[in-house]
CSV table of C-alpha atoms in Angstrom, one decimal:
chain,number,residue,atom,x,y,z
A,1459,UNK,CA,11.1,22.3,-26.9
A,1460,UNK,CA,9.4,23.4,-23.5
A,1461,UNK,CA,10.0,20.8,-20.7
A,1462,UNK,CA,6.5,19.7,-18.6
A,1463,UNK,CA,7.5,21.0,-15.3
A,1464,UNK,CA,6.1,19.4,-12.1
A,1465,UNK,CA,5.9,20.3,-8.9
A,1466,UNK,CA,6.6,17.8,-6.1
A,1467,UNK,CA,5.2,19.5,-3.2
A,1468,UNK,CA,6.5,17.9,-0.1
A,1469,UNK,CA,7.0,19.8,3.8
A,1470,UNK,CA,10.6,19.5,4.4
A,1471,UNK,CA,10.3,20.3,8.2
A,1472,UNK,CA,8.1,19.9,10.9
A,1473,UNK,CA,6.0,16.5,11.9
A,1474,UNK,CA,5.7,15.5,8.5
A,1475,UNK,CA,9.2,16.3,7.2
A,1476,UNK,CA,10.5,13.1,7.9
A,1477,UNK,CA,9.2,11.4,5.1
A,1478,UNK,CA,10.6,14.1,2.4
A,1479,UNK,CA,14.0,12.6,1.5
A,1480,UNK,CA,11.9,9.3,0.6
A,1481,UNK,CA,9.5,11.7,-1.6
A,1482,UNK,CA,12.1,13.2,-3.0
A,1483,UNK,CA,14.3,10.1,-4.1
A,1484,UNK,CA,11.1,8.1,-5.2
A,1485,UNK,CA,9.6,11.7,-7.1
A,1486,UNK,CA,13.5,11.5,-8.7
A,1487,UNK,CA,13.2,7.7,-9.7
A,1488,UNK,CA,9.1,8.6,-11.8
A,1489,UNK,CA,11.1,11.3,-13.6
A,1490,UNK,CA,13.8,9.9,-14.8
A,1491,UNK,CA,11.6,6.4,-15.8
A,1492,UNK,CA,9.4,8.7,-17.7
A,1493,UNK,CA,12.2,10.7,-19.8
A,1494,UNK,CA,13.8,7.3,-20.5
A,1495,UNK,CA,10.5,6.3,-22.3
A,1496,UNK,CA,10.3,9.6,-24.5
A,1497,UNK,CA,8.7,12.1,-21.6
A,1498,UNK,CA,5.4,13.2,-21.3
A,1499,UNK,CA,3.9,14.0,-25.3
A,1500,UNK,CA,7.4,13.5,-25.8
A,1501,UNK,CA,8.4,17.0,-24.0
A,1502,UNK,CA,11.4,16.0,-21.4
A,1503,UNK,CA,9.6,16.3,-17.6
A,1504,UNK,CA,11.4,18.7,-15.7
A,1505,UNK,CA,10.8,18.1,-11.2
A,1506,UNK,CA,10.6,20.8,-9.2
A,1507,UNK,CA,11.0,19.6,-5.5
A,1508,UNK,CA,9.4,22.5,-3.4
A,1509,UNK,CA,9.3,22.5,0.6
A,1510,UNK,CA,5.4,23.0,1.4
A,1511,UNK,CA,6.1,24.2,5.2
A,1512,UNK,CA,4.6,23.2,8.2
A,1513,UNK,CA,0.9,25.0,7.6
A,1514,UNK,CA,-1.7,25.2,5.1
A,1515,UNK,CA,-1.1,28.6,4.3
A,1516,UNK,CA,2.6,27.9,3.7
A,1517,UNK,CA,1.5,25.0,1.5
A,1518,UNK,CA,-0.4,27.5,-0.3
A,1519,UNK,CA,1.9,29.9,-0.7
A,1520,UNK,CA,4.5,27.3,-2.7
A,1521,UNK,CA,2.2,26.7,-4.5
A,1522,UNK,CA,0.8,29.9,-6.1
A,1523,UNK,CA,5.0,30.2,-6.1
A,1524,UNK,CA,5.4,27.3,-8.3
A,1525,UNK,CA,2.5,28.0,-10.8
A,1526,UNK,CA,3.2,31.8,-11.0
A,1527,UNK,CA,7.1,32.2,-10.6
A,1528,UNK,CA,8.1,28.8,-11.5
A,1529,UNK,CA,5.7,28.0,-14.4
A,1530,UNK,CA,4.4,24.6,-13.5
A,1531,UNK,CA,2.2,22.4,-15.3
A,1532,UNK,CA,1.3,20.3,-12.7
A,1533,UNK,CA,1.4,19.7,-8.6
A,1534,UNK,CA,1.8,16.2,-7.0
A,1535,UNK,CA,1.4,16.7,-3.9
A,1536,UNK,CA,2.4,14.5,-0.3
A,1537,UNK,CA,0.3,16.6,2.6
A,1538,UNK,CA,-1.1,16.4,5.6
A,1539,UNK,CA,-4.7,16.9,4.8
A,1540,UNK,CA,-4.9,20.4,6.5
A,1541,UNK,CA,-2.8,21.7,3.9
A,1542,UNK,CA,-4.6,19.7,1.0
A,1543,UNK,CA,-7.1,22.4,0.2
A,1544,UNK,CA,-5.0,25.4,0.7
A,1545,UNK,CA,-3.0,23.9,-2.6
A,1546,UNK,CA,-6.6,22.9,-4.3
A,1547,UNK,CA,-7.7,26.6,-4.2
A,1548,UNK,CA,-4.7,27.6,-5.5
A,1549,UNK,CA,-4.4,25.2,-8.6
A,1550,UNK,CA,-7.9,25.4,-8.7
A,1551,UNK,CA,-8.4,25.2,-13.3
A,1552,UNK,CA,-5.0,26.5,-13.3
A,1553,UNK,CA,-3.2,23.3,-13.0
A,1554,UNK,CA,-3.8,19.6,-11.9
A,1555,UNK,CA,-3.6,18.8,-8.5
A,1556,UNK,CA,-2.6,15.3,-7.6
A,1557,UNK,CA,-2.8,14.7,-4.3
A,1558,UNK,CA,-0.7,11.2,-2.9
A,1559,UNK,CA,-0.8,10.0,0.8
A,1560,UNK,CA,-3.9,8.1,2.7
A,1561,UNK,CA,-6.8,10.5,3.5
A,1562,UNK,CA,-9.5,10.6,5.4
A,1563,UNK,CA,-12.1,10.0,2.3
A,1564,UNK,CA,-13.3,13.5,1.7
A,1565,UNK,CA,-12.1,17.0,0.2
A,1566,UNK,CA,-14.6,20.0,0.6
A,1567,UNK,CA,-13.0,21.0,-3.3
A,1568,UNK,CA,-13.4,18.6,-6.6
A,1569,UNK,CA,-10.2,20.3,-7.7
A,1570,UNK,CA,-7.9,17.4,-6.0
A,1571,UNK,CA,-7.4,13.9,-8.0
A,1572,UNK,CA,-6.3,11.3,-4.6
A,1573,UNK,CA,-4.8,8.3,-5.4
A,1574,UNK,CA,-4.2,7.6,-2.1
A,1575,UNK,CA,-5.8,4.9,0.4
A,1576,UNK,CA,-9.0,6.4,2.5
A,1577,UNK,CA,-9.9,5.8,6.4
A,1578,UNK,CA,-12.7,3.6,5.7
A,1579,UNK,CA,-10.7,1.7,3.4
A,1580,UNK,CA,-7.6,1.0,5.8
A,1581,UNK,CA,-9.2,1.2,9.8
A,1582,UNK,CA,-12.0,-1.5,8.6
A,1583,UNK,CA,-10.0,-4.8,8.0
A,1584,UNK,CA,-7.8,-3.7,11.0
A,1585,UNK,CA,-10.8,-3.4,13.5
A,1586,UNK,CA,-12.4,-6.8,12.2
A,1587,UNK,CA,-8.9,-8.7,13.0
A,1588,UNK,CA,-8.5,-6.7,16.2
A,1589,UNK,CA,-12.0,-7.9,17.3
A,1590,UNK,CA,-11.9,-11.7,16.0
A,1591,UNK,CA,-9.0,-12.6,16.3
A,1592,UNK,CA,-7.5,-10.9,19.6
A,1593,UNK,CA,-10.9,-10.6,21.3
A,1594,UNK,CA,-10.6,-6.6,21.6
A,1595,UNK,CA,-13.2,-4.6,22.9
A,1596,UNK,CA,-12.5,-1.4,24.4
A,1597,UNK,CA,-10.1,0.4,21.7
A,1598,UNK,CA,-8.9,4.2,23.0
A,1599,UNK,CA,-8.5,6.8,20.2
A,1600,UNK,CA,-6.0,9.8,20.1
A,1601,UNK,CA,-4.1,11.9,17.8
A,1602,UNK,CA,-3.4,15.3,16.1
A,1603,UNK,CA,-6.4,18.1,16.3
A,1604,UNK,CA,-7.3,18.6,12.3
A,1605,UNK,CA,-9.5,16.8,9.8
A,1606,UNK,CA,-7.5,13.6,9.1
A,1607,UNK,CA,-7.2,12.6,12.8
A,1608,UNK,CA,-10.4,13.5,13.9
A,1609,UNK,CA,-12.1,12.4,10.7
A,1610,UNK,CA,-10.4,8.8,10.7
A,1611,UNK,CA,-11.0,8.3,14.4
A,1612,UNK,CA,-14.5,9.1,13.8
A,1613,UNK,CA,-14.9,6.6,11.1
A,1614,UNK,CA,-12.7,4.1,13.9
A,1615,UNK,CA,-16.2,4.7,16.6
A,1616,UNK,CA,-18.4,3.3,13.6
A,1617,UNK,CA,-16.6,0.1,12.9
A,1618,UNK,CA,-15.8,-0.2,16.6
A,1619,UNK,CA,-19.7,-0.3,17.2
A,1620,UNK,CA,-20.1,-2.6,14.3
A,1621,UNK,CA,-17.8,-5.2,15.4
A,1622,UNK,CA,-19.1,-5.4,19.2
A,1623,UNK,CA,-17.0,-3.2,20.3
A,1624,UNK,CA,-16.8,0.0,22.0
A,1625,UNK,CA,-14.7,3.0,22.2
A,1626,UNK,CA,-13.4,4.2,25.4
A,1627,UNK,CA,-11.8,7.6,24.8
A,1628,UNK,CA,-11.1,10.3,22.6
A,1629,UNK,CA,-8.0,12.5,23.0
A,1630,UNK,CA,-6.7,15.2,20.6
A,1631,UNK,CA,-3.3,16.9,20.9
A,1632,UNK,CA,-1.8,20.2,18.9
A,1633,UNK,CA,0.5,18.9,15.6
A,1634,UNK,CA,4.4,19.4,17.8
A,1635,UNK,CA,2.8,18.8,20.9
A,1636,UNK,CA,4.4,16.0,22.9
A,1637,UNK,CA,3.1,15.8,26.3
A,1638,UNK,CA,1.1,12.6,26.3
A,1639,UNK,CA,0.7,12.3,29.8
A,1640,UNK,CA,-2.9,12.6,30.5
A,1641,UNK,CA,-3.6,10.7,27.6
A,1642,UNK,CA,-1.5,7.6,29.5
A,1643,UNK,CA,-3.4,8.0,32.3
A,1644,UNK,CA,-6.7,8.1,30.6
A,1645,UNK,CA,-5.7,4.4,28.6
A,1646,UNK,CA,-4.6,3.5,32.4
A,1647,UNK,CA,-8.0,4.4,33.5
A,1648,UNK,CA,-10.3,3.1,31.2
A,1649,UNK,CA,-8.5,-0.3,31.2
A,1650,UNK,CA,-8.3,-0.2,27.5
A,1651,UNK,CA,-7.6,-3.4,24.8
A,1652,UNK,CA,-6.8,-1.6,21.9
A,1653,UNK,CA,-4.9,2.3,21.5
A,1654,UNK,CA,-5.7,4.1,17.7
A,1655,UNK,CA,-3.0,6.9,17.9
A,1656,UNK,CA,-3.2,8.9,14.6
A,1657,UNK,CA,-0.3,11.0,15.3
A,1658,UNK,CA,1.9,12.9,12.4
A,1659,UNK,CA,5.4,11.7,11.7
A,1660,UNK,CA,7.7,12.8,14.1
A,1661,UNK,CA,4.4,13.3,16.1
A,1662,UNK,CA,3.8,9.6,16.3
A,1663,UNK,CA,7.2,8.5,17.2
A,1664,UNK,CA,7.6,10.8,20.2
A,1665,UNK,CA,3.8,9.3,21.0
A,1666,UNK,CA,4.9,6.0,20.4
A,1667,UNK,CA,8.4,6.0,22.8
A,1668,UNK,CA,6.3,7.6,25.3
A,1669,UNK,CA,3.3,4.9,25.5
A,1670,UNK,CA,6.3,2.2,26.0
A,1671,UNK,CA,7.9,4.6,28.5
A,1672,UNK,CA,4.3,4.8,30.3
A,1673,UNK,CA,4.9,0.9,30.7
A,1674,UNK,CA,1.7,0.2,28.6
A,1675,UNK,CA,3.1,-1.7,25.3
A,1676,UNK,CA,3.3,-5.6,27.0
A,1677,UNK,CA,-0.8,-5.3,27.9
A,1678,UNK,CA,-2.5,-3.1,25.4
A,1679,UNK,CA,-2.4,-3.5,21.9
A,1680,UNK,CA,-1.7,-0.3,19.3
A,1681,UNK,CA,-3.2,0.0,15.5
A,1682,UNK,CA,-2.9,2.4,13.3
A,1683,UNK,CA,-2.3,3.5,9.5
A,1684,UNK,CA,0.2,6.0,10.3
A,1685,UNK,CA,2.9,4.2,11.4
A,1686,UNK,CA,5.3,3.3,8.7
A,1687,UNK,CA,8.7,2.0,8.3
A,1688,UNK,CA,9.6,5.7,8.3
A,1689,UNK,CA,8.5,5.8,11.9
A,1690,UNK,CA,9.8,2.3,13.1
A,1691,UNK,CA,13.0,3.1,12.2
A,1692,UNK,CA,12.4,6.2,14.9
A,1693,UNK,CA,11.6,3.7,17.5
A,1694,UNK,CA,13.5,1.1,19.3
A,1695,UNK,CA,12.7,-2.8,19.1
A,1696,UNK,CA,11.3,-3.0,22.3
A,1697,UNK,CA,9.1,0.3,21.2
A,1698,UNK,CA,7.4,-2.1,18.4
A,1699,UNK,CA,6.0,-4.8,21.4
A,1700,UNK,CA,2.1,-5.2,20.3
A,1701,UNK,CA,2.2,-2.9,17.2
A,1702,UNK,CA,0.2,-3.2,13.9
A,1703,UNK,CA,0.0,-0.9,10.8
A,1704,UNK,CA,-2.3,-1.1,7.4
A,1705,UNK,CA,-1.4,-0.3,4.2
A,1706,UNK,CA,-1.4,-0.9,0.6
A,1707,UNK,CA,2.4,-0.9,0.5
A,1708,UNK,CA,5.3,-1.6,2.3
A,1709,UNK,CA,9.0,-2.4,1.1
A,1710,UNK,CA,8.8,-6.1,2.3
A,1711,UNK,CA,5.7,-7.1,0.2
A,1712,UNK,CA,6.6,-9.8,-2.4
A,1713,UNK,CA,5.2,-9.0,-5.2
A,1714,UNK,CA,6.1,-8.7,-8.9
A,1715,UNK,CA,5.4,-4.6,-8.8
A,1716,UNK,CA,7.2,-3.9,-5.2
A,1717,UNK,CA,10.3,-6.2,-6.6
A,1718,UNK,CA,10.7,-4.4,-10.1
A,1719,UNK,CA,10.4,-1.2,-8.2
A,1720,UNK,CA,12.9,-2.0,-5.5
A,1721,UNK,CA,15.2,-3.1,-7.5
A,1722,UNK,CA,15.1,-0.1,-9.9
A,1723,UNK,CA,15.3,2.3,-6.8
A,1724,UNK,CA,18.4,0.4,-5.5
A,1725,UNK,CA,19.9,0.9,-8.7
A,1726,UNK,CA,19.6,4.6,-8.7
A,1727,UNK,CA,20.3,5.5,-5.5
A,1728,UNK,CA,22.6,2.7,-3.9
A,1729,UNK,CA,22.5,0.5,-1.4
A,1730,UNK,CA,21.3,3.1,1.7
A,1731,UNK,CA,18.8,5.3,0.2
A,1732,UNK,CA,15.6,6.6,2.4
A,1733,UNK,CA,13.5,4.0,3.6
A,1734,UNK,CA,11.4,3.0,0.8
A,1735,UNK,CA,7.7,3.5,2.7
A,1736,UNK,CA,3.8,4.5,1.6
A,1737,UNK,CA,4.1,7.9,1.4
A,1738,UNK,CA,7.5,8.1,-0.6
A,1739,UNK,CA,5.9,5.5,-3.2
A,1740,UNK,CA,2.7,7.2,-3.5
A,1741,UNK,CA,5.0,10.2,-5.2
A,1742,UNK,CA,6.3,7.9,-7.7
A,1743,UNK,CA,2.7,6.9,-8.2
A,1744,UNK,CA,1.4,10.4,-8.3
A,1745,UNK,CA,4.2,11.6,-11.2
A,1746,UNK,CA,3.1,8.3,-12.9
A,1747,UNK,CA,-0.6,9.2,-12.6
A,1748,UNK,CA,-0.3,13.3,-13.9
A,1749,UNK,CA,1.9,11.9,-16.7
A,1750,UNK,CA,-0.9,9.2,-17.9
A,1751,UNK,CA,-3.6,11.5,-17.3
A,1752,UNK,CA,-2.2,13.7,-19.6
A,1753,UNK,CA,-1.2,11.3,-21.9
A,1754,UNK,CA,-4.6,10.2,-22.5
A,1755,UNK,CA,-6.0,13.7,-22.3
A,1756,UNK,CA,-3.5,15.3,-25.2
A,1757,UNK,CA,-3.5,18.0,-22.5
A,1758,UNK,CA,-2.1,20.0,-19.8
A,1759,UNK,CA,-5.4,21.3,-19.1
A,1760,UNK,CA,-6.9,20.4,-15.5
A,1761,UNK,CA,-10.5,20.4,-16.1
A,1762,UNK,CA,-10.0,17.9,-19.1
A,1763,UNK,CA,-7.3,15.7,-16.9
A,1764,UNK,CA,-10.5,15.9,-14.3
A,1765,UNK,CA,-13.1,14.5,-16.5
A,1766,UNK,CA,-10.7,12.0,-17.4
A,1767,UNK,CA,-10.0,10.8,-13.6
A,1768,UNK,CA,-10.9,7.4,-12.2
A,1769,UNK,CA,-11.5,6.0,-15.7
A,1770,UNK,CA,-9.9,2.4,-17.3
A,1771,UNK,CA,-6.2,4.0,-18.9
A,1772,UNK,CA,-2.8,2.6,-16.9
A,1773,UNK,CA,-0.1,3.8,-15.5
A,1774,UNK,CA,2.9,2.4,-13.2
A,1775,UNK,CA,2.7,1.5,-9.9
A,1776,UNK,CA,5.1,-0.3,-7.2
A,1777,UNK,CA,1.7,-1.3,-5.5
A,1778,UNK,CA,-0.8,-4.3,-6.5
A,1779,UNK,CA,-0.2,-7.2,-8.7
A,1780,UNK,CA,-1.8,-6.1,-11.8
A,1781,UNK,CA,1.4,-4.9,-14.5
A,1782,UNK,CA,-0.2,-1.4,-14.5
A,1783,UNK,CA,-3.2,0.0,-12.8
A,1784,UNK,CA,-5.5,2.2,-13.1
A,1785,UNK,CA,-5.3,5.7,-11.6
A,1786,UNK,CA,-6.8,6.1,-8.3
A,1787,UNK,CA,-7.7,2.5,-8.7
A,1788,UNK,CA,-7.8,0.3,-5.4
A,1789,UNK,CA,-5.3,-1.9,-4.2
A,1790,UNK,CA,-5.0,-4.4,-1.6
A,1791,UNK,CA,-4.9,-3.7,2.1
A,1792,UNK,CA,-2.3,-5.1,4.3
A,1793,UNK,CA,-2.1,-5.8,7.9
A,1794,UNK,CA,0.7,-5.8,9.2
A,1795,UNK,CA,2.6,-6.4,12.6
A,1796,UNK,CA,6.0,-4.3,13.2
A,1797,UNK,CA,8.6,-6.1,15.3
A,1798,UNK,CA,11.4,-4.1,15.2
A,1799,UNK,CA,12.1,-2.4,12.0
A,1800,UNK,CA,10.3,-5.5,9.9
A,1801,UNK,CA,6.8,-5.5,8.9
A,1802,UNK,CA,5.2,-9.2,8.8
A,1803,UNK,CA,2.2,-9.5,6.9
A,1804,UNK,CA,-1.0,-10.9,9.2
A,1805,UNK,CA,-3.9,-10.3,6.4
A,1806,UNK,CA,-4.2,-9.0,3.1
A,1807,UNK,CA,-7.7,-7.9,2.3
């Protein structure tokens, strides 16, 4: 009998590599869960972990690679959004796309099923907080130049505006670019409260280490959804001073999900595995979301595992506290403030 062969498609280098040995291990973990319960319409899953690149068009090309050389059924991909629709053209009715990480909230293609958390979604209980509760006012906004940067920060100016505040800057900066200098200057100069730096991966940290090397971490305050325990483990302690992330997961929630799943990753891969972080889990998510999609649709077909998306069927999940959710459900938003390499919970919305 024919395996159901998925594609994990995750880049392996560049800004966003950093968070591919957690993809990997938590793609590995879905996999071997689902042929321990009899497989996907009891066929054994086979995972094909495949290195996206560092573009769009090298995302592309793995994939047309894994659907035309390798035979997949399926792609779950963890992307930065400028190589999300590269792989939704591609897969376009040929095969499902699943697509994992936090977005911006919009895809010029209905061929992509996201299960992952949108900007609106994760920058609005963040800004409230930041506004009632530490009195901020005059937030500065910077990142990478593509869609998910300039999308999110764009979303940031509305709720800014909304909660009495307004927004001070706007500074964009090539993916691998690392001289934040005139962006220091311009927090400097505008005498900003709050910095949103939506900065890739390896992007962020080298952002990060340079803001606290600028001498700006004791007196202005930093927010954003892109920092993960992935990251923080890239900084120092004194690196963390005055830094908050959302999410709708990290390792140290306490919850019946996070602790089943923690302790069933532990299990299979030891006591130092990768980080266990958002992006990694939203893999194990994603395999468990293609394989109850086409459970329910008797299918491998994409445009019938489309129609089916978003509706009432379950499927696993490390986040939430329901025992399963439903696929591309919501879940709770955390804030959360990093000191060091923990994560303390401030609100959960």
């Amino acid at each position: 009998m024919r395996s159901v062969r998925i594609c994990l498609l995750v880049p392996q280098s560049g800004a966003a590599g950093l968070w591919a040995p957690s993809a990997e291990a938590c793609g590995r973990l879905a996999v071997d869960e689902i042929n321990n319960m009899s497989g996907i319409l009891r066929r054994p899953v086979e995972l094909r972990v495949v290195n996206a690149g560092e573009t769009g068009a090298s995302a592309g090309q793995a994939a047309r690679d894994a659907i035309e050389i390798d035979g997949v059924d399926g792609i779950v991909g963890m992307l930065p959004s400028f190589a999300r629709d590269f792989v939704a053209r591609i897969a376009g009715g040929r095969v499902p796309f699943i697509y994992t990480p936090q977005f911006e909230g919009h895809s010029p293609t209905s061929d992509v099923m996201a299960t992952g958390e949108t900007a609106e979604e994760l920058l609005a209980p963040a800004i409230q907080w930041l506004s009632e509760a530490r009195h901020a006012r005059r937030y500065f906004l910077c990142g990478n130049d593509y869609v998910w940067p300039r999308s999110s920060l764009r979303i940031a100016r509305a709720l800014i505006a909304r909660f009495g505040g307004i927004a001070t800057g706007e500074y964009y900066l090539p993916v691998g670019w690392h001289d934040f200098d005139e962006i220091m200057e311009q927090i400097k100069a505008t005498r900003s409260d709050v910095v949103l730096p939506y900065f890739l991966g390896l992007d962020c940290i080298a952002f990060n280490r340079a803001f606290c090397a600028a001498g700006l971490s004791s007196r202005v305050l930093r927010f954003s959804s892109a920092i993960d325990e992935t990251v923080a483990y890239g900084l120092d302690v004194h690196e963390t001073e005055n830094l908050y992330a959302t999410s709708s997961y990290y390792a140290s929630i306490r919850s019946r999900n996070n602790g089943a799943f923690l302790e069933r990753y532990h299990t299979a891969f030891g006591d130092s595995p990768p980080p266990v972080n958002a992006f990694g889990e939203s893999c194990y998510e994603g395999i468990y979301s293609l394989a109850a999609l086409i459970e329910e649709a008797e299918s491998l077909d994409a445009r019938k595992l489309m129609r089916l998306y978003g509706r009432t069927f379950q499927q696993r999940t490390a986040r939430g506290d329901q025992v399963r959710s439903v696929v591309g459900g919501r879940h709770p938003i955390y804030l959360a403030q990093v000191d060091g390499y923990d994560f303390s919970i401030v609100t959960r919305r």
